[in-house]
Tab-separated table of C-alpha atoms in Angstrom:
chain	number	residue	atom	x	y	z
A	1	UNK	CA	-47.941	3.589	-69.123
A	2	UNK	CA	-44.513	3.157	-70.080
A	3	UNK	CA	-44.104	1.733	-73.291
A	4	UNK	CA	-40.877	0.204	-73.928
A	5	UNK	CA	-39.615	-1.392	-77.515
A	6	UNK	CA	-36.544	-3.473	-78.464
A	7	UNK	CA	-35.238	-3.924	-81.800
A	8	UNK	CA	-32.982	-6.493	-83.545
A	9	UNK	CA	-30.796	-8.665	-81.296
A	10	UNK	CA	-33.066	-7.732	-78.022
A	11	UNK	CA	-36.227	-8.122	-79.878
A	12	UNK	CA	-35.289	-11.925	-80.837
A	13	UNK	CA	-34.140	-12.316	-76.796
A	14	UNK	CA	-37.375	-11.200	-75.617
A	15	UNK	CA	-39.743	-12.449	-78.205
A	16	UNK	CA	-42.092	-9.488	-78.572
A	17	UNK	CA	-41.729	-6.038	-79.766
A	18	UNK	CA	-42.504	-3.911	-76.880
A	19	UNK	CA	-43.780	-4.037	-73.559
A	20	UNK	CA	-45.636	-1.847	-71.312
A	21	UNK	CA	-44.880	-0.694	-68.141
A	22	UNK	CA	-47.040	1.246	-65.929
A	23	UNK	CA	-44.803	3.202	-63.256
A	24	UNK	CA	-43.912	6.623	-62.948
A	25	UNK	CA	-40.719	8.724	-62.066
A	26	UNK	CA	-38.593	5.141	-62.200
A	27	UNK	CA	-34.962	4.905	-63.034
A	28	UNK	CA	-33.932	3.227	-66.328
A	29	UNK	CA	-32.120	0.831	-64.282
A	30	UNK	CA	-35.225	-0.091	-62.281
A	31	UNK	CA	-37.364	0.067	-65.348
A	32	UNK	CA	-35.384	-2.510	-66.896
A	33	UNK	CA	-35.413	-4.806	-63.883
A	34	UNK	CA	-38.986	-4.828	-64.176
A	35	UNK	CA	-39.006	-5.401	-67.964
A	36	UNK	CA	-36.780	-8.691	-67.008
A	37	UNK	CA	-39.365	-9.564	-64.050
A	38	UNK	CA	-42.261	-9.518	-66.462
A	39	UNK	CA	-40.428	-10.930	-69.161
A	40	UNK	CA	-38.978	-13.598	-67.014
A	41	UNK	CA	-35.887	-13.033	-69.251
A	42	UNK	CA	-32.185	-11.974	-67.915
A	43	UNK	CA	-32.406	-8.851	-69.578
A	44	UNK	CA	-29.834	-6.921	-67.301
A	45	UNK	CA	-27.516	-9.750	-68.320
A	46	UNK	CA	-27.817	-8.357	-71.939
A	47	UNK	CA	-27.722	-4.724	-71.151
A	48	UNK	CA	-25.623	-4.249	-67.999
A	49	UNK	CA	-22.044	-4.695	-67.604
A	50	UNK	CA	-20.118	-4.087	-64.075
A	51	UNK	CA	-23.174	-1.693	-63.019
A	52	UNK	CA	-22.527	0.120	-66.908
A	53	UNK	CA	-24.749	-0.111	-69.942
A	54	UNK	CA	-22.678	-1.907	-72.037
A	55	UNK	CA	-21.056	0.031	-75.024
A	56	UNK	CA	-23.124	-1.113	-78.393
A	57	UNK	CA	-26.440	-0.278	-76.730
A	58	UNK	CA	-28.420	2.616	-77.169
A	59	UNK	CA	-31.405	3.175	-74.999
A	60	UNK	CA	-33.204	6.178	-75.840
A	61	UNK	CA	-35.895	8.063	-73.596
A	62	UNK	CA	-38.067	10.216	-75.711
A	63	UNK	CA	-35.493	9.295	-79.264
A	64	UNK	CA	-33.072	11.158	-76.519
A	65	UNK	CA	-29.780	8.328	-76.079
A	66	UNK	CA	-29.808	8.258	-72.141
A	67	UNK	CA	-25.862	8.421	-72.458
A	68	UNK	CA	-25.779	12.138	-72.524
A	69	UNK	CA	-28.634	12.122	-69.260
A	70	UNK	CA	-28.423	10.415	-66.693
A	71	UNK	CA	-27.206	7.033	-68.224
A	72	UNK	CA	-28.787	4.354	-66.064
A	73	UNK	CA	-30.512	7.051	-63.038
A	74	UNK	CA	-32.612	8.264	-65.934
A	75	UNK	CA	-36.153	8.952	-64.901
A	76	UNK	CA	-38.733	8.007	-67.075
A	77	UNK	CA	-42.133	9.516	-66.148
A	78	UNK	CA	-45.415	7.821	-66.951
A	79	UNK	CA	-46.292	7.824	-70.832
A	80	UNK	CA	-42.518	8.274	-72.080
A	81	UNK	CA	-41.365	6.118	-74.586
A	82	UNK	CA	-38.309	4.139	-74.357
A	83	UNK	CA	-36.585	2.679	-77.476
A	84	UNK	CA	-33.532	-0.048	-77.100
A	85	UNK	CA	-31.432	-1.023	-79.408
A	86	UNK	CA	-27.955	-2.510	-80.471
A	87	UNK	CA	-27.241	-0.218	-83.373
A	88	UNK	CA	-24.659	-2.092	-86.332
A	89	UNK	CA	-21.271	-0.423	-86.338
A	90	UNK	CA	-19.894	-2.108	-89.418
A	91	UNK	CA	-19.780	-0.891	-93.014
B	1	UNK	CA	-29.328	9.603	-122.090
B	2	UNK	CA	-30.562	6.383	-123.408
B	3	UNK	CA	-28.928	4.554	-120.145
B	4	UNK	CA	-31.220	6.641	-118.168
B	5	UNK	CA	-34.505	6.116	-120.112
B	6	UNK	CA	-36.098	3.705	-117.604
B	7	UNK	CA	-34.959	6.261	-114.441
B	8	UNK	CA	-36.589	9.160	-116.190
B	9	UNK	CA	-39.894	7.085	-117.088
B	10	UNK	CA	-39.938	7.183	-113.407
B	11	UNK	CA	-39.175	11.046	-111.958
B	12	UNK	CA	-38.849	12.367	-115.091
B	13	UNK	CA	-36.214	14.563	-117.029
B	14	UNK	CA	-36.107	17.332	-114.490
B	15	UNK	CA	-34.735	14.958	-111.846
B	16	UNK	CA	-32.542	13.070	-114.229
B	17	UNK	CA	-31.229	16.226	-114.722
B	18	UNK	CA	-30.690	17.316	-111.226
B	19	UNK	CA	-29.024	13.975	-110.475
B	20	UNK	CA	-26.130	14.777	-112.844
B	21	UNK	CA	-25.560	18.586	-111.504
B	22	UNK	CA	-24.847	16.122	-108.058
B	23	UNK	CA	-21.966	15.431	-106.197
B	24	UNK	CA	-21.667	12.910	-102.901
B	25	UNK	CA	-18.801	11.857	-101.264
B	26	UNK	CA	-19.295	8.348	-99.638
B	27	UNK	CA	-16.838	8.186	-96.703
B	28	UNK	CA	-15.867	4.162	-96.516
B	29	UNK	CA	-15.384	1.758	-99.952
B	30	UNK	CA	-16.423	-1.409	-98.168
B	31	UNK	CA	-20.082	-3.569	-98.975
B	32	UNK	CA	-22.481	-0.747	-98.021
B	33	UNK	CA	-19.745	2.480	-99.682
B	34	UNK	CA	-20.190	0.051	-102.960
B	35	UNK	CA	-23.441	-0.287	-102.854
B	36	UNK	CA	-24.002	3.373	-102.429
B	37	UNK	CA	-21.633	3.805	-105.345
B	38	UNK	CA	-22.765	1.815	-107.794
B	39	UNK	CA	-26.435	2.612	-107.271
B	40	UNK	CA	-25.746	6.232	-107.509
B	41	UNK	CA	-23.980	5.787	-110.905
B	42	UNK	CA	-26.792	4.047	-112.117
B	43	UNK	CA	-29.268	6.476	-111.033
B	44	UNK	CA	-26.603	9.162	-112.749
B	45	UNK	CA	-25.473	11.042	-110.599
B	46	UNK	CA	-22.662	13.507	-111.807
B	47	UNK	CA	-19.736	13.304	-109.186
B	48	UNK	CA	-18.657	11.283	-106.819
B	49	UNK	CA	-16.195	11.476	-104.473
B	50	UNK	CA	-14.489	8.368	-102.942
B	51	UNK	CA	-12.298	8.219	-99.814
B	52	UNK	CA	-11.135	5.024	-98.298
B	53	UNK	CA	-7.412	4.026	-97.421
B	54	UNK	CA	-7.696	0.028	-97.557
B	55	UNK	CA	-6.915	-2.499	-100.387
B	56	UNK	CA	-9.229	-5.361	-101.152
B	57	UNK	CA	-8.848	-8.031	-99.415
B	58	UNK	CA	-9.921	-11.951	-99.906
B	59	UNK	CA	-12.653	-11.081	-97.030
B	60	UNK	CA	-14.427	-8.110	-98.808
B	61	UNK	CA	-15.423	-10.584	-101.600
B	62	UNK	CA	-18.355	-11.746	-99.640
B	63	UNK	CA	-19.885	-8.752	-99.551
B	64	UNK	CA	-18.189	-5.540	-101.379
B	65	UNK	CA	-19.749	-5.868	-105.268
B	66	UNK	CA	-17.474	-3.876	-106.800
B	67	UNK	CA	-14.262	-6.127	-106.035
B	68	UNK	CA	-13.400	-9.589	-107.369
B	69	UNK	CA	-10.291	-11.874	-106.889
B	70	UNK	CA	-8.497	-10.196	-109.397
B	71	UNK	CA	-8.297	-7.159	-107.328
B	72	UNK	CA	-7.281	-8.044	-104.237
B	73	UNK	CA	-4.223	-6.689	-103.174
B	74	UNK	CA	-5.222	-3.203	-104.930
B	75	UNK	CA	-6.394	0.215	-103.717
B	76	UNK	CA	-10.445	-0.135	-103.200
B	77	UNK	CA	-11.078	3.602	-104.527
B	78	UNK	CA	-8.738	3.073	-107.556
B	79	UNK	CA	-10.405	0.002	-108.374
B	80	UNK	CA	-14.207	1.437	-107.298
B	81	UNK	CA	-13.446	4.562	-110.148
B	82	UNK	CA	-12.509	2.128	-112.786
B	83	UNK	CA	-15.285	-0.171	-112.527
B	84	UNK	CA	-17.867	2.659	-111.868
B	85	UNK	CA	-16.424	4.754	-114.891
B	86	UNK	CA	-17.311	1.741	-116.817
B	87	UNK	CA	-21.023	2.003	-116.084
B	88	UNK	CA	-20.966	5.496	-116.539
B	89	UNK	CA	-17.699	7.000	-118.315
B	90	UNK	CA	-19.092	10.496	-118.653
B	91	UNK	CA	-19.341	10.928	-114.617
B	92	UNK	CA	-16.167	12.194	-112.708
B	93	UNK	CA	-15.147	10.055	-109.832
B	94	UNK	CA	-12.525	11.946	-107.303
B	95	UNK	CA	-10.768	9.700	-105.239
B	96	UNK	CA	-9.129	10.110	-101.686
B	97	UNK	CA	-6.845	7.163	-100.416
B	98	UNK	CA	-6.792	8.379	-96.783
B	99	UNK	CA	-8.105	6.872	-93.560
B	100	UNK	CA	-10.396	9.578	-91.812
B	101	UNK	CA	-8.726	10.662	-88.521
B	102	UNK	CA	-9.045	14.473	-88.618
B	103	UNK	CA	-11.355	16.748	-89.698
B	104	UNK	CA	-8.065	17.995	-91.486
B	105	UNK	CA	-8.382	15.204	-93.592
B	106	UNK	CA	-11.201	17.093	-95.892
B	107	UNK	CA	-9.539	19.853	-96.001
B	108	UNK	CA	-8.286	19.407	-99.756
B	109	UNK	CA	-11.676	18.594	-101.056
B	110	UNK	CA	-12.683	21.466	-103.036
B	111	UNK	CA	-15.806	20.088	-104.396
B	112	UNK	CA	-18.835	21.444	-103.001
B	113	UNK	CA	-20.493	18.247	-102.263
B	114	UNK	CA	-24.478	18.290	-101.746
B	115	UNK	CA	-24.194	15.347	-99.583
B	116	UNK	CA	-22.402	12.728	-97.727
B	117	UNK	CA	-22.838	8.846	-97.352
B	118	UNK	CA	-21.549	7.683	-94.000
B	119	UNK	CA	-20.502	4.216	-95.362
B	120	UNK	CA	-17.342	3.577	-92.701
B	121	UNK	CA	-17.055	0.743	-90.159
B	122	UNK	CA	-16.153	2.333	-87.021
B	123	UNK	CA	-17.636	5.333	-84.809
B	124	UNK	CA	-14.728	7.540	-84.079
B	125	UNK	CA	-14.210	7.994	-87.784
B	126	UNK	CA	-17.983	8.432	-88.499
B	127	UNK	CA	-17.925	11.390	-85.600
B	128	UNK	CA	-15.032	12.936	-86.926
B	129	UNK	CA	-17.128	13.061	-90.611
B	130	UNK	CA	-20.019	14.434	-89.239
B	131	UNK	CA	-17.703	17.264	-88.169
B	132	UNK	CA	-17.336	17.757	-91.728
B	133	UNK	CA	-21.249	18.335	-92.487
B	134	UNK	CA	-21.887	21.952	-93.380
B	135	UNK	CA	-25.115	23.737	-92.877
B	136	UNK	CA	-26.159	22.942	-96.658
B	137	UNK	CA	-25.480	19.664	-96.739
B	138	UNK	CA	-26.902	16.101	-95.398
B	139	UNK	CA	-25.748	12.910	-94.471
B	140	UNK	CA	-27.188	9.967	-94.516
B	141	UNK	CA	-25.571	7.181	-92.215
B	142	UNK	CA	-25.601	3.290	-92.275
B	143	UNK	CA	-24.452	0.941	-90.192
B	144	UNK	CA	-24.466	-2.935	-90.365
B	145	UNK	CA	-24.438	-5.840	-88.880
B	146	UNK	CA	-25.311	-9.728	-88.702
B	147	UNK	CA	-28.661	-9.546	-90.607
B	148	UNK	CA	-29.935	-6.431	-89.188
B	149	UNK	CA	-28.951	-2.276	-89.668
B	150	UNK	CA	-29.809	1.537	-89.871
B	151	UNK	CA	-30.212	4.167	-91.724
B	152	UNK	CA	-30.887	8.321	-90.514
B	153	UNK	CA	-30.046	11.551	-92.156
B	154	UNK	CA	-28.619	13.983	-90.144
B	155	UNK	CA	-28.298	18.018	-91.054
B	156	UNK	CA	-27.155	20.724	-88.937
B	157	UNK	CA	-29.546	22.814	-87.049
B	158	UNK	CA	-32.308	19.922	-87.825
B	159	UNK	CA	-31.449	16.286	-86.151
B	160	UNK	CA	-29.271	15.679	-83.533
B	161	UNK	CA	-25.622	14.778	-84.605
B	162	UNK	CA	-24.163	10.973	-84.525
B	163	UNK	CA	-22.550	11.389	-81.320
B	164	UNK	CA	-25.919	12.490	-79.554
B	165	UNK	CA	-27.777	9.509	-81.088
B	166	UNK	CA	-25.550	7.143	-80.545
B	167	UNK	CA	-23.210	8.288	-77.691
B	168	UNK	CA	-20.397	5.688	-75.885
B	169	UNK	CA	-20.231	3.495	-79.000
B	170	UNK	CA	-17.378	0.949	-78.552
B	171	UNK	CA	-16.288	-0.423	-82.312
B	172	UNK	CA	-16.826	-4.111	-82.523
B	173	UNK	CA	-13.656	-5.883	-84.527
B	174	UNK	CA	-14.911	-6.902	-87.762
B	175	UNK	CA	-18.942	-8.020	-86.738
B	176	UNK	CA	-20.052	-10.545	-88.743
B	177	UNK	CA	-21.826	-9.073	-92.086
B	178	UNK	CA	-23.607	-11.162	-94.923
B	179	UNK	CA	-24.100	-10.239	-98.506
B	180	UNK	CA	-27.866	-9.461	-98.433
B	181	UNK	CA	-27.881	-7.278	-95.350
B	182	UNK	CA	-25.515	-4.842	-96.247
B	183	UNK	CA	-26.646	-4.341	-100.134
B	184	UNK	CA	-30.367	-3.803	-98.781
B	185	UNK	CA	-28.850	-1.062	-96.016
B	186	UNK	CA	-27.092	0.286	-98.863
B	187	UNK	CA	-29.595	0.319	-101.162
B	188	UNK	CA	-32.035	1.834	-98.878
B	189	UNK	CA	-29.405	4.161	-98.202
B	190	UNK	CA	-29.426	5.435	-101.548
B	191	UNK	CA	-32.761	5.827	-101.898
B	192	UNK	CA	-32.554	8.214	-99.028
B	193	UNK	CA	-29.572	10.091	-100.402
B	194	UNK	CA	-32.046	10.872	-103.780
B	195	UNK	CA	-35.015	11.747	-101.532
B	196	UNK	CA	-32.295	14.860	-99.931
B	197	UNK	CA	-31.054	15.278	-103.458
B	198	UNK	CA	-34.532	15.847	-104.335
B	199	UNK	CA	-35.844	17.866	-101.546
B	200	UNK	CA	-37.542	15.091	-99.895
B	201	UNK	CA	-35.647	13.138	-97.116
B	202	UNK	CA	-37.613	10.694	-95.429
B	203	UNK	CA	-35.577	9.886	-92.544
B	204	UNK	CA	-34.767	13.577	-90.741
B	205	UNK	CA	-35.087	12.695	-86.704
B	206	UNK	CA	-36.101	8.729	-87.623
B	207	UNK	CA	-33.791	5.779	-87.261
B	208	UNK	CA	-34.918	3.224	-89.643
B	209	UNK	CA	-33.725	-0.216	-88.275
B	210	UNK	CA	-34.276	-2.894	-90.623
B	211	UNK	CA	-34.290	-6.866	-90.015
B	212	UNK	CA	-33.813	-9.207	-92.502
B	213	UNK	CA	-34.323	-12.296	-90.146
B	214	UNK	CA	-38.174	-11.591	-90.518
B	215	UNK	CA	-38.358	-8.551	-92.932
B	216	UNK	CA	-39.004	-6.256	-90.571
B	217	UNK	CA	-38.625	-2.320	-90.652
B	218	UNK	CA	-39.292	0.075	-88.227
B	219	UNK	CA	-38.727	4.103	-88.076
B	220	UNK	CA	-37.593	5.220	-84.254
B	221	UNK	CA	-38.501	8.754	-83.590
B	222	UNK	CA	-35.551	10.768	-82.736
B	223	UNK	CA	-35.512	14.444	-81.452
């Protein structure tokens, strides 16, 4: 299983803490469309910009941001643990 | 050390002690760098050093505690010293009225700080202060926003830097930011600043996130 949590702004969208998933060597970007299939929420609508995670999100495979991987083509492997957040900038 | 007595009925001389041998330099004067400030004077800590370029403005009031209307239109980390000194006049307070665009920008600070409190609004300068960090030191980051924010402490060698965490971080123009979020982010904050001062940091390679909407707090691993 994949398990997947959302924090703050994402966790209000999606009502619920976390969700599992269970798939193996699956891109972020198709992880996420099934998150949004099983949600039945428009998740890539919140997360996706132009084919781009949009800046202010930080996904994190293994507490590892996905920016400096693979960005989207991630692959997550079966029992990793993704983490999604919108982190506050201000001070 | 009578305005300590109820800290030291709770860790004790030793620590009250250590507190006051302590210097941090909290990088950003606006709701969570007063915060930060004002609890560490109360906890007595011995130096602090201040750096922040703005002046208050009629929009701080909301949520910076150390400002009121009759300081708007004046330097935030002259006016932070003065009230601060008057909690605690035997404390230095070193001030720096500079934005933070260079590493270059430290360069004149010849304190040896233990720590640092990452208390600014935007990314770029918060990268460009982790630069800063030497291998003895910590910092302990916050960030804000609506009702919701984080804390981590990064150190050299030990956690991953800010821009690893939090990577292609675009700055959002002046998010919105109420009262209560950003004095509980600071005041966690400085609760995490004592637990390095005291050998005990909490959040090395954990993201707290907190969320006032429905008091919730969870720690993210990080590696």
């Amino acid at each position: 299983m994949i398990k997947i949590k959302f924090y703050s702004l994402l966790r209000m969208f999606l009502k619920q803490n976390e969700i599992e998933i269970n798939e193996d060597n699956i891109s972020v970007l198709n992880l996420l469309q099934k998150v949004a299939e099983k949600t039945n929420k428009d998740l890539l609508a919140e997360l996706i910009e132009a084919g781009k995670l949009i800046p202010g999100i930080i996904i994190l495979l293994n507490g590892r941001n996905i920016y400096h991987l693979e960005k989207l083509d991630t692959i997550v492997s079966n029992s990793d643990k993704i983490d999604i957040f919108p982190p506050g900038g201000g001070g | 050390m009578d305005q300590f007595a109820r800290n030291i009925k709770f860790w004790g001389e030793e620590k009250q002690a250590l507190l006051k041998e302590s210097s941090i330099l909290i990088a950003g004067m606006g709701g969570l760098g007063c915060t930060v400030a004002e609890n560490l004077v109360r906890a007595g800590i011995g130096q602090l050093i201040l750096v922040d370029n703005d002046i208050v403005t009629e929009t701080n009031l909301n949520r910076q505690i150390l400002f009121n209307q009759l300081d708007i239109g004046k330097s935030k980390v002259i006016i932070a010293q003065k009230k601060l000194l008057r909690i605690n006049n035997e404390i230095e307070i070193i001030t720096i009225d500079r934005k933070i665009e260079s590493i270059n920008d430290f360069t004149e600070i010849k304190s040896n700080f233990c720590g640092i409190a990452d208390c600014l609004d935007n990314y770029k300068s918060r990268f460009i202060l982790n630069d800063v960090l030497k291998d003895n030191q910590f910092m302990v980051h916050g960030g804000v926003k609506n009702d919701f924010g984080q804390i981590t402490t990064i150190k050299n060698g030990i956690t991953q830097n800010l821009r690893q965490i939090f990577g292609d971080q675009k700055d959002e123009i002046e998010p919105g930011i109420i009262p209560q979020t950003v004095i509980t982010i600071g005041s966690l904050m400085t609760q995490e600043i004592i637990n390095n001062l005291f050998g005990k940091p909490q959040l090395l390679n954990k993201m707290l996130i907190l969320e006032l909407s429905d008091f919730s707090m969870f720690k993210v691993e990080m590696k």
